[in-house]
C-alpha angles and dihedrals in degrees: 000000000000113000117216126187115210115199108189131140095200105089095204093052091044093053092044092054091046093054094043096050095043089052086060093052098258120141105234131198121181138205124194097213143010098269092051087046093058090048093050093045092054094043098044104027095212124205092237139007128216109194136181117222105215108060138136123259096008120021122210094267092055090048092053093044091052095048095046088057092055119084094217096051103029096101100040109123108251125200122186119219111198146149089218112100102173116126091232090059091048092049092048092055094047092048089056090053106268115161098208143357125218117190117216126273095044129163128249089247092053092051096047091043092053091049094049091047095051095044093048092049092050093048091051092053101038105030095107090052101041098096094044091047094054091047090052091048091052092050091048092052090051092050098044114116137164094280094054115108093217103097099220107164122211119234090244091060093048090049091050091051090052089051090048092055091048090049090057092049095046100040099245095150124098133190118230123190130215112201121238113212132201103238095208097051102022090229123141103242101169148337140233115237114226126185121232128187118216105191114193092224105030099032118217111008113203118245086228087066102044107026095070089049091048089051092049095048096041092243087119088079092064095038092048092049091051092049091048093050093048094046095047092049091050094047091049089052093052092047091049088053089058101260098139142193094038131153123185116212120206127183122236120203127215089255092054092049089056093050108109089207095056097102093047091049093051094047090051092049092050091049092047096049098035092231115152114238091236089064093057124081121186118206128203134172126240092246091055090054095047092050091069109000097167096053092039092052094053092046094049093049090054091050093047089051087061090057097256117144118237124209132188110221131209090012114201097024100082136060104268124121125223087261089074090065089060096038096054100033097218123201096208136033118199119204112219117242093240088072096040093052110104091346087151090063108020108081095203094049090045092053093047095045093047091048093050092050091051091046093050094048093047088056091049093250130141111242122217123189115212128206098024106172109158137051089235091059090048092050089051092051092047091049090054094046099248108173107215138013136197127181148101092295087077104019145333117231106288139183116268096260092059092048089049091053088054090052093047091049091048091234111191139188109256117216113238108268117249111248112246113237112257115226111216113212113200117233114248118182114238122238119236094257091051092051090052091049093051092049092052092049093050089052088059090051094256112129 
């Protein structure tokens, strides 16, 4: 059965084509936009592709260009479906390697005729190689791994992306908050906002699983904007209730840093929520900065000019050099938990953590230790004058109502109690007269 891939963002047209082609015994697979279309083409290797031109994310020309550069998809017959009838549009498509061009509206006969023509031509040219080609494709699919440059996507990943898009539309995301505590005073002075995904069928889906996919697909722009809006609104509410000082920290991804609309989005969110810029801190990792240092530097300087605080997250685990600390003029430096863990016992972690605290202070930055889980780690950080901690020792990330109950109760971080010195009294055997004396005294109730 001939397999046809239909790439069309208009749902009505897509469904009409699906019904029409299936009624003529074609096996049909569909994609709702250009990027999905590329994924499906590389995963399914269809016998023919029908593709719209005007689509979001990747238009038809970009789809064709991408597929023609891939060895598995380079020879698949490709027919454009478009409302554009200008010769320049037609020429552009043919120069990229399109096999045919149908102008909307087209008739059923025109569509089926174009398909038959393209399929017949391909069979004539490639018939001797068909069996060998499919065998090679099967072997390639079996051998594909993460290091392979051919971007074949597994069905599980495609399914997760579909769930991710639905989650955005149906509001399945939640914002949790992990308190940040002043080590010297024990007071909660802020919180880091962390996104959580509550899927109705799968339950909680780990950020480790969906954030990289959101970054890859560009959905992180929408997710990040929603998290920022929610967190700023919540922080403004807590500040209005009298819980001050309070700074809300929100993570920015590499994709967000490259978004030319980032500053405008943030300004609009601050105006909408009424949160002062000084109460917002934006966090980014070293790797996000290195990915596009020039654009990131310009963006961060604009945000700092608004009065927003900037933090470098997971310091020491990325690819940045010390020069980045000077170049970007951060307000806050966050020590990654892998260095904080057992810093009171691990000599290497102790040396790194101490050095980072000294470095941050020498550059006039606030230093936050992440992942603090034990009183011994806290005592070490306090001894070396770390400013702020966050971690399970005080609180896991929690929904807003739980954090608010902490604020209302005035919950504080208690410093580890100093152990009282134990006085060791040597054992001295009693003589018989002394035993008799003690027995008589205990009988009188004197012990």
